[in-house]
C-alpha positions as MATLAB code, in Angstrom:
seq = 'MRMPYESRFAEIEPLLARVEKPSRYIDHEWGTLTNAEADYRVCLIYPDVYEVGLPNQGIAILYSVLNKQEGISCERGYVPWVDMADLMREAGVPLLSLEGAAPVASFDAVGLHIPHEMAVTNLLETLDLAGIPLLSADRGEDDPIVLAGGPSVYNPEPYAPFIDAILIGEGEEHLPEVCQAHRRLRDAGAPRAEILRALADIPGTYVPSLYDIVVGEGAGAHGHAVPRDGAPAVVHKRVVADFGATDPVPQSIVPYAQLVHDRLSIEVLRGCARGCRFCQAGMTYRPVRERTSDQIVSAVVAGLERTGYDEVSLTSLSTTDHSCCTAVLDRLNRRLEDTGIRVSIPSQRLDSFGIDMAARVAGEKKGGLTFAPEAGSQRLRDIINKNVTEDDLERATRAAFEAGWRRCKLYFMMGLPGETDEDIVAIAELADRTYELAREVVPKGQRGGISVSVSCSVFIPKASTPFQWCGQTPDEEVKRRQQLLIHSVRNRAVRVHYHDADTSLLEAVLSRGGRDIAPVILGAWRRGARFDAWTEQFDLARWEEAAAEAGIDLRAVAGTPYGLDEPLPWNHISSGVSKGYLAREYRRALDGITTPDCSRTSCTGCGVCPTLHVDNILAGDRK';
ca = [
     110.176  125.712  111.215;
     106.981  123.680  111.119;
     104.167  124.887  113.351;
     102.453  122.376  115.688;
      99.221  120.894  114.414;
      96.035  120.201  116.292;
      94.817  116.633  116.497;
      92.824  115.476  113.488;
      91.518  112.359  115.212;
      87.966  113.612  114.604;
      88.463  112.767  110.926;
      89.409  109.160  111.729;
      86.776  108.586  114.415;
      83.746  108.179  112.078;
      85.604  105.436  110.190;
      86.358  103.251  113.228;
      82.989  101.507  113.301;
      83.494  100.372  109.708;
      86.870   98.617  110.094;
      87.952   95.220  111.387;
      90.118   96.330  114.341;
      89.510   99.949  115.390;
      91.969   99.562  118.282;
      94.767   99.824  115.698;
      94.029  103.506  115.177;
      93.414  105.010  118.609;
      95.970  106.451  121.004;
      95.783  106.512  124.821;
      98.245  103.660  125.383;
      99.954  103.769  128.737;
     103.606  104.839  128.592;
     103.701  106.957  125.434;
     106.471  109.541  125.126;
     106.453  112.881  123.320;
     107.861  116.362  123.923;
     105.198  119.007  123.408;
     107.742  121.837  123.643;
     110.030  120.485  120.924;
     110.384  122.379  117.661;
     111.650  119.390  115.645;
     109.254  116.516  115.083;
     109.922  112.981  113.870;
     107.424  110.256  113.014;
     108.766  106.687  113.055;
     106.683  104.278  111.008;
     106.684  100.491  111.057;
     105.456   99.205  107.656;
     102.760   96.889  108.956;
      99.690   96.966  111.177;
      99.801   98.114  114.784;
      99.813   94.714  116.480;
     102.796   93.584  114.372;
     104.765   96.809  114.613;
     104.375   97.835  118.244;
     106.486   94.974  119.693;
     109.415   95.810  117.386;
     112.463   96.486  119.548;
     114.181   98.691  116.987;
     111.299  101.154  116.900;
     111.010  101.061  120.707;
     114.712  101.859  121.085;
     114.695  104.783  118.651;
     111.389  106.146  119.979;
     112.877  106.259  123.478;
     116.214  107.690  122.350;
     114.720  110.481  120.235;
     112.286  111.617  122.912;
     115.242  112.091  125.259;
     116.914  114.508  122.825;
     116.666  118.194  123.562;
     114.312  119.921  121.163;
     113.083  116.716  119.480;
     109.707  115.016  119.764;
     109.050  111.581  118.269;
     105.696  109.997  117.490;
     104.813  106.679  115.838;
     102.791  105.488  112.895;
     101.710  102.162  111.415;
     100.243  101.202  108.052;
      96.446  101.057  108.087;
      95.017   97.705  107.069;
      93.391   97.623  103.634;
      89.900   98.336  104.988;
      90.961  101.524  106.779;
      93.328  102.617  104.001;
      90.524  102.451  101.443;
      88.157  104.371  103.713;
      90.806  107.038  104.393;
      91.369  107.579  100.678;
      87.622  107.747  100.090;
      87.197  110.300  102.883;
      90.318  112.294  101.984;
      91.962  111.642  105.369;
      95.778  111.554  105.267;
      97.942  109.185  107.258;
      98.137  110.493  110.822;
     100.599  109.910  113.630;
      99.331  107.787  116.491;
     100.083  109.981  119.507;
      98.949  113.365  118.210;
      96.850  112.436  115.160;
      98.921  114.922  113.162;
      99.426  114.514  109.399;
     102.594  112.515  108.818;
     103.507  114.933  106.033;
     103.655  117.747  108.622;
     106.670  116.259  110.433;
     110.237  117.411  109.820;
     111.427  113.840  109.294;
     109.655  110.556  108.611;
     111.583  107.415  109.534;
     110.626  104.177  107.769;
     111.718  100.903  109.349;
     112.595   98.153  106.848;
     112.379   94.820  108.705;
     112.351   92.626  105.590;
     112.236   92.908  101.805;
     108.537   92.062  101.553;
     107.696   95.370  103.253;
     108.705   97.505  100.265;
     105.233   98.087   98.836;
     104.059   99.182  102.262;
     106.727  101.896  102.157;
     104.964  103.299   99.093;
     101.566  102.775  100.700;
     102.783  104.830  103.674;
     104.105  107.697  101.555;
     101.009  107.801   99.362;
      98.575  107.804  102.288;
     100.642  110.577  103.890;
     100.566  112.678  100.724;
     104.358  112.654  100.389;
     105.713  112.281   96.808;
     106.833  108.696   96.276;
     110.137  109.563   94.615;
     112.820  111.485   96.454;
     113.509  113.476   93.280;
     109.923  114.811   93.288;
     109.955  116.163   96.861;
     110.018  119.877   97.495;
     111.306  122.156  100.217;
     108.159  121.730  102.320;
     108.172  117.935  102.284;
     109.684  116.035  105.216;
     113.044  114.320  104.905;
     112.290  110.606  104.421;
     114.755  108.386  106.287;
     114.992  104.598  106.333;
     116.872  102.006  108.357;
     116.568   98.519  109.789;
     117.798   94.987  109.130;
     117.151   94.999  105.365;
     119.220   97.976  104.223;
     122.400   96.129  103.204;
     121.142   96.111   99.619;
     119.113   99.317   99.581;
     119.167   99.811   95.806;
     115.734   98.372   94.856;
     113.986  101.007   97.005;
     116.683  103.712   97.021;
     114.768  106.145   94.736;
     111.967  106.376   97.305;
     114.206  107.344  100.254;
     116.128  110.573  100.924;
     118.700  109.097  103.312;
     119.270  105.516  104.447;
     120.882  104.845  107.826;
     123.117  101.783  107.714;
     123.603   99.805  110.934;
     122.625  100.570  114.520;
     120.637  103.734  115.104;
     120.880  104.642  118.795;
     123.585  107.235  118.138;
     123.187  107.600  114.389;
     119.541  108.714  114.116;
     119.833  111.496  116.743;
     122.928  112.799  114.929;
     121.047  112.913  111.625;
     118.022  114.621  113.175;
     120.094  117.221  115.043;
     122.065  118.002  111.878;
     118.836  118.359  109.904;
     117.409  120.584  112.601;
     120.450  122.919  112.547;
     120.422  123.167  108.761;
     116.663  123.709  108.663;
     116.941  126.545  111.163;
     119.726  128.061  109.059;
     117.448  128.046  106.033;
     119.487  125.551  104.030;
     117.760  124.200  100.900;
     116.858  120.523  100.662;
     119.743  119.612   98.345;
     122.278  121.154  100.706;
     120.741  119.310  103.666;
     120.981  115.940  101.924;
     124.580  116.609  100.907;
     125.449  117.441  104.528;
     123.722  114.309  105.848;
     125.948  112.188  103.590;
     128.947  113.421  105.608;
     127.558  111.751  108.756;
     129.173  108.289  108.993;
     126.787  105.479  108.087;
     124.419  107.693  106.073;
     123.697  106.718  102.470;
     122.052  109.408  100.340;
     121.013  107.635   97.098;
     120.591  110.847   95.088;
     124.348  111.458   95.382;
     125.215  108.250   93.507;
     125.009  107.507   89.805;
     124.233  103.971   88.671;
     126.743  102.795   86.085;
     125.401  100.192   83.664;
     126.797   98.392   80.659;
     129.749   96.125   80.018;
     131.779   95.464   83.138;
     129.247   97.195   85.406;
     127.523   94.059   86.663;
     124.137   92.606   85.826;
     122.231   95.384   87.601;
     124.802   98.174   87.549;
     126.666   99.567   90.501;
     126.673  102.882   92.358;
     129.378  105.497   91.840;
     129.491  108.496   94.211;
     129.591  112.119   93.132;
     129.799  115.474   94.909;
     132.290  114.040   97.403;
     129.915  111.388   98.778;
     131.722  108.421  100.368;
     132.733  105.583   98.040;
     131.721  103.059  100.708;
     129.187  103.672  103.479;
     130.165  101.646  106.544;
     127.517  100.622  109.035;
     127.281  102.322  112.400;
     127.783  100.210  115.492;
     127.264  101.009  119.183;
     130.597  100.335  120.849;
     129.272  100.454  124.425;
     126.174   98.305  124.145;
     126.032   98.044  127.944;
     125.504  101.815  128.174;
     122.305  101.671  126.126;
     118.915  101.522  127.841;
     118.092   97.838  128.448;
     114.373   98.654  128.861;
     113.396  100.931  125.958;
     109.921   99.375  125.893;
     107.554  101.815  127.594;
     104.185  101.408  125.874;
     101.514   99.003  127.086;
      98.812   98.609  124.433;
      95.085   98.072  124.751;
      95.112   95.579  121.884;
      96.452   92.032  121.633;
      99.878   92.046  119.999;
     101.710   89.419  117.980;
     104.423   89.348  120.695;
     102.640   90.526  123.819;
     105.391   90.528  126.434;
     108.342   92.445  127.812;
     111.490   92.002  125.709;
     115.022   92.537  127.012;
     117.890   92.445  124.505;
     120.596   90.550  126.380;
     123.260   90.498  123.686;
     123.780   91.871  120.211;
     125.582   90.122  117.374;
     126.460   86.528  116.577;
     129.785   85.031  115.470;
     128.704   81.461  114.747;
     129.215   82.211  111.072;
     126.309   80.455  109.338;
     126.987   81.307  105.715;
     123.357   81.887  104.750;
     122.575   84.207  107.673;
     122.588   87.930  106.956;
     121.929   88.931  110.574;
     124.878   86.835  111.722;
     127.178   88.898  109.519;
     125.604   92.349  109.771;
     125.125   92.476  113.564;
     128.753   91.647  114.368;
     130.623   92.004  116.689;
     129.159   90.223  119.714;
     128.395   92.492  122.679;
     126.780   91.299  125.910;
     125.004   92.923  128.797;
     126.199   91.909  132.250;
     124.154   89.620  134.485;
     123.422   92.473  136.884;
     122.140   94.705  134.112;
     119.898   91.990  132.667;
     118.344   91.028  136.003;
     117.803   94.660  136.996;
     116.275   95.404  133.595;
     113.840   92.505  133.869;
     112.669   93.578  137.322;
     112.346   97.242  136.352;
     110.634   96.460  133.049;
     108.053   94.174  134.644;
     107.260   96.804  137.256;
     106.881   99.448  134.554;
     104.686   97.446  132.179;
     102.869   94.826  134.255;
     103.543   91.998  131.791;
     103.480   88.401  133.039;
     106.120   87.197  130.560;
     109.601   88.417  129.704;
     111.612   87.307  126.680;
     115.405   87.445  126.739;
     116.063   88.298  123.105;
     119.061   88.146  120.782;
     120.133   86.214  117.707;
     121.169   83.357  120.026;
     120.297   83.975  123.669;
     121.762   80.749  125.043;
     125.145   81.841  123.651;
     125.367   84.516  126.362;
     128.457   83.720  128.420;
     126.507   84.136  131.681;
     123.232   82.572  130.549;
     123.121   80.018  133.374;
     123.721   82.627  136.067;
     121.151   85.007  134.572;
     118.400   82.387  134.427;
     119.140   81.082  137.936;
     118.983   84.607  139.373;
     115.760   85.390  137.510;
     114.162   82.166  138.706;
     114.936   83.151  142.288;
     113.688   86.734  141.854;
     110.471   85.717  140.071;
     109.644   82.642  142.159;
     105.936   82.403  143.054;
     105.060   85.471  140.921;
     103.590   83.534  137.991;
     105.854   85.474  135.630;
     107.347   83.381  132.845;
     110.823   83.823  131.340;
     111.227   82.732  127.717;
     114.125   82.424  125.287;
     113.529   82.449  121.523;
     115.207   79.171  120.504;
     117.430   76.401  121.829;
     120.937   75.358  120.938;
     121.405   71.857  119.585;
     123.295   70.570  122.622;
     122.702   69.578  126.209;
     123.402   73.131  127.364;
     120.500   74.371  125.267;
     118.170   71.852  126.877;
     119.471   72.768  130.323;
     118.677   76.428  129.612;
     115.225   75.510  128.312;
     114.534   73.572  131.505;
     115.548   76.570  133.582;
     112.955   78.805  131.924;
     110.166   76.269  131.441;
     109.686   75.013  134.983;
     106.553   72.882  134.984;
     105.169   74.550  131.817;
     106.866   72.561  129.089;
     105.315   73.648  125.821;
     107.297   73.078  122.654;
     110.983   73.276  121.772;
     112.392   74.559  118.507;
     115.651   73.372  116.968;
     117.222   74.499  113.686;
     119.400   71.840  112.022;
     118.865   73.870  108.788;
     119.938   70.959  106.530;
     119.214   67.240  106.517;
     122.716   65.925  105.777;
     126.041   66.535  107.471;
     127.626   67.357  104.109;
     125.201   70.219  103.567;
     125.458   71.417  107.184;
     129.222   71.708  106.663;
     128.666   73.702  103.472;
     126.510   76.230  105.322;
     128.831   76.171  108.387;
     126.076   75.142  110.777;
     128.618   73.327  112.970;
     126.132   70.840  114.441;
     125.921   67.107  113.856;
     123.173   64.536  113.764;
     124.447   63.282  117.117;
     123.953   66.803  118.515;
     120.334   66.737  117.383;
     119.739   63.257  118.756;
     121.254   64.128  122.134;
     119.289   67.372  122.326;
     115.924   65.866  121.397;
     116.489   62.845  123.634;
     117.294   65.129  126.562;
     114.213   67.219  125.806;
     111.817   64.282  125.646;
     113.343   62.743  128.779;
     112.932   66.090  130.582;
     109.216   66.177  129.844;
     108.804   68.004  126.548;
     106.385   66.441  124.090;
     106.386   68.905  121.171;
     109.369   69.513  118.929;
     109.667   71.713  115.827;
     112.597   71.349  113.429;
     113.579   74.207  111.120;
     115.244   73.518  107.765;
     116.010   75.393  104.567;
     115.500   74.187  101.027;
     117.490   75.236   97.962;
     120.804   75.716   99.779;
     123.928   75.832   97.589;
     125.013   72.301   96.733;
     121.694   70.712   97.701;
     120.600   67.454   96.033;
     117.505   65.268   96.270;
     119.380   63.129   98.807;
     119.561   66.150  101.114;
     115.788   66.619  100.870;
     115.180   62.973  101.702;
     117.606   63.352  104.622;
     115.321   66.022  106.121;
     112.446   63.536  106.106;
     114.635   60.789  107.592;
     115.827   63.112  110.357;
     112.247   64.062  111.227;
     111.147   60.419  111.227;
     114.050   59.448  113.504;
     113.169   62.298  115.864;
     109.616   61.014  116.146;
     110.781   57.435  116.735;
     113.198   58.676  119.382;
     110.328   60.394  121.147;
     108.298   57.188  121.141;
     111.301   55.354  122.538;
     111.849   57.830  125.388;
     108.313   58.910  126.337;
     106.393   56.527  128.613;
     103.777   54.491  126.768;
     100.786   56.199  128.339;
     101.997   59.659  127.328;
     102.846   59.038  123.678;
      99.594   60.507  122.445;
     100.936   63.972  123.222;
     104.024   63.614  121.038;
     104.273   66.145  118.227;
     107.126   66.493  115.738;
     106.823   69.044  112.944;
     109.085   70.253  110.162;
     109.128   73.837  108.917;
     111.075   74.320  105.705;
     111.822   77.769  104.320;
     113.371   78.572  100.946;
     116.977   79.771  100.883;
     117.268   83.442   99.878;
     120.731   84.700   98.845;
     121.378   87.819  100.919;
     123.797   90.716  100.585;
     126.808   90.785  102.942;
     126.884   86.983  103.332;
     129.245   84.374  101.869;
     126.352   83.181   99.691;
     125.653   86.635   98.220;
     127.063   85.463   94.877;
     124.685   82.471   94.654;
     121.495   82.356   92.636;
     118.239   81.090   94.071;
     116.927   77.663   93.103;
     114.201   78.174   90.445;
     110.727   78.353   91.952;
     109.402   75.420   89.930;
     112.289   73.291   91.162;
     111.573   74.419   94.734;
     107.972   73.247   94.343;
     109.195   69.865   93.099;
     111.519   69.485   96.078;
     108.705   70.447   98.447;
     106.614   67.601   97.099;
     109.606   65.272   97.386;
     109.922   66.211  101.056;
     106.242   65.575  101.765;
     106.297   62.172  100.086;
     109.591   61.186  101.752;
     108.243   61.491  105.313;
     107.168   57.977  106.246;
     105.453   58.686  109.543;
     102.065   60.343  109.168;
     102.411   61.834  112.651;
     105.217   64.120  111.409;
     103.707   67.319  110.059;
     105.464   69.228  107.265;
     105.073   72.948  106.597;
     106.904   74.859  103.891;
     107.164   78.451  102.734;
     105.485   79.631   99.557;
     107.849   79.419   96.566;
     106.284   82.468   94.865;
     106.885   84.693   97.875;
     110.454   83.403   98.161;
     111.062   84.197   94.484;
     110.093   87.804   95.026;
     112.135   88.076   98.209;
     115.195   86.913   96.265;
     114.531   89.526   93.562;
     114.367   92.281   96.176;
     117.467   90.910   97.936;
     119.646   90.611   94.825;
     118.455   93.290   92.404;
     119.691   96.800   91.795;
     118.058  100.171   91.334;
     116.474   98.794   88.151;
     113.991   96.948   90.416;
     112.494  100.231   91.738;
     110.106  100.619   88.761;
     108.922   97.049   89.374;
     108.112   97.892   93.008;
     106.271  101.024   91.932;
     104.376   99.165   89.212;
     103.348   96.366   91.581;
     102.091   98.859   94.175;
     100.079  100.701   91.511;
      98.483   97.350   90.656;
      97.363   96.927   94.262;
     100.352   95.223   95.929;
     100.498   95.968   99.649;
     100.989   93.823  102.744;
     102.897   91.340  100.592;
     104.157   89.572  103.731;
     100.552   88.515  104.407;
      99.679   85.346  102.486;
      96.107   86.424  101.764;
      97.296   89.726  100.273;
     100.210   88.525   98.144;
      99.673   88.100   94.415;
     102.705   87.293   92.268;
     100.766   88.209   89.106;
     100.915   91.898   90.052;
     104.690   91.689   90.258;
     105.008   89.727   87.033;
     102.932   92.311   85.177;
     104.987   95.157   86.650;
     108.231   93.361   85.788;
     107.119   92.791   82.203;
     106.260   96.473   81.898;
     109.749   97.379   83.180;
     111.490   94.815   80.981;
     112.706   92.788   83.977;
     112.823   88.979   84.181;
     112.114   88.182   87.847;
     113.453   84.640   87.635;
     116.686   85.780   86.009;
     117.225   88.354   88.761;
     116.605   85.745   91.471;
     118.423   82.819   89.917;
     121.461   84.111   88.002;
     124.650   83.797   90.077;
     127.075   86.706   90.355;
     130.736   86.259   89.477;
     133.164   86.718   92.376;
     134.807   89.615   90.516;
     131.543   91.102   89.238;
     130.472   94.486   90.671;
     127.501   93.931   92.970;
     124.604   96.400   93.326;
     125.455   96.796   97.031;
     129.268   97.126   96.785;
     129.081  100.643   98.255;
     127.347   99.427  101.453;
     129.528   97.695  104.062;
     128.557   95.739  107.164;
     132.205   95.851  108.251;
     132.748   92.242  107.196;
     135.337   92.386  104.414;
     134.507   91.222  100.908;
     137.672   89.126  100.995;
     136.431   87.247  104.053;
     133.038   86.622  102.445;
     134.720   85.303   99.292;
     137.016   83.092  101.372;
     134.026   81.682  103.256;
     132.253   81.051   99.953;
     135.236   79.050   98.696;
     135.411   77.114  101.981;
     131.706   76.318  101.557;
     132.357   74.863   98.116;
     134.999   72.624   99.714;
     132.757   71.717  102.687;
     135.209   73.251  105.185;
     133.767   74.743  108.381;
     134.911   77.881  110.230;
     134.704   78.172  114.052;
     132.966   80.829  116.130;
     135.561   83.510  116.891;
     133.972   84.373  120.232;
     134.898   80.863  121.399;
     138.221   80.417  119.609;
     140.563   82.886  117.915;
     139.917   85.600  115.336;
     138.751   84.239  111.977;
     139.600   87.435  110.100;
     136.159   88.779  109.164;
     137.462   92.345  109.527;
     134.624   93.814  111.595;
     136.604   94.658  114.717;
     139.498   96.578  113.078;
     137.219   98.249  110.507;
     134.645   99.503  113.020;
     137.048   99.805  115.981;
     134.863   97.611  118.195;
     135.772   94.221  119.647;
     133.706   91.260  120.820;
     132.694   92.230  124.360;
     131.526   89.328  126.524;
     130.172   89.664  130.024;
     132.499   86.847  131.068;
     132.646   86.308  134.805;
     131.401   89.812  135.627;
     128.179   89.679  137.586;
];
């Protein structure tokens, strides 16, 4: 049993005057939760700076859930920015938890959230600053158990050697089970190896050290994992069957610093069945589960009273898909009338209903609207199963401009399977037509406020999607297509933004590679890679040098397609969507055949519901 530690904030305090944002490193936020009497301590860490990590709903949910468990206390941690990290190393100060300023290495378990692939070097930065051995194999009996979970664990192999146990899927029930099991085994004096073997018996728990990587002929380009010691052949994700029973207001902390998303967030539904073939979240968060109107409205009122925010965001993968969206927004408008509190929804559907919902939340404050056609041509939208047409976009933007909006952002992807130069030009033509439509609809005296912009990201093949077998378009070709897009936009008033091709190359490597990529991650971090999601910190040269040292060709990893029958590095990790369904959707994509949303029609056979024993649960007409 670990003994409680006194606060070591006094070691951090002299450094605060020498860093850019000292508010990142001090406690005293309103609404923090810990259990001083608990004998089992967990530190949850978001792999980025405080103002990015604090709004994360996943961390907020697990922080709340763990602190309600008998005998468990949970604190938080964030990655110090480069100025503070360098000063801490110079002064010999280890990474400390936020609430108690206790060494992270002193906790029983350290939970690392993995929100995206570009966070992987910050995982190593966290472990190194904490004084925890980077490799699971090097950790001893006195080191904490290092756990990981989050959206980007469906191909965990590139960072598997750094983690003791990876939690696949939703954590509200899963993480407490793992911590309670660890606590019982710790108290019984079980050695570390026995603890990890026992954790692998908890459904949804992947313990990488219990799997051998088979390489060679027939094993796939990056090898595949084979279990030993009775570990499960396939680890299926965990899913919360009764989403409505979970706390709709896990957010308790009000910071003293400006956050990236500084508002109350209420998760109104979980999952999406629209079936976009490029979208990992759309596959891995299935099935769809909704909160009722009553629960949402009550949660908003209670959350605003608790936190004092003047804005609430109704969050999900597609909020306007909620079956009671109209009723929810009408009731909230009545409850919040004359309070000055704003309700927001993350994005709008490409139909009149989406505009109607936007109008309900905007009131007189009509800022900008965001639409995501994803591809410029109908042929390519059918390939990716977007299930929207150019007419849908025209009707939606016309309705928006007629209703008083003046700013419109259009999201697209570049490098999608089957894409040609004509599809790139079609993006420019669609943006130009949107701008001309605005000029047609908006009264002459108000046209100066019109803004149409295009944001174009690079397609990344993701595990557990129908496009998981595809290679990424080579980065040099992406750069050529980006220039083609810029030069194809005729109207100078249309602004074009695109994602960096170098960053996208690396993201594809981390999405598609196997355990052979772990030495590349380690080598890049040792060369100074950290905060790779920040443009000013990213340097592809570090990764190229590390890859050369490890004998890895980054562009081959990113761009070489997998065969449909080839073993994939992530075959042993299941989102519940069957491999047969993904392959069938891939073939339908090649033929340009679309698949409907099963929550609006009949079952499309993805396999999630029978595999995980959970059905789509819509609020329907329930209030």
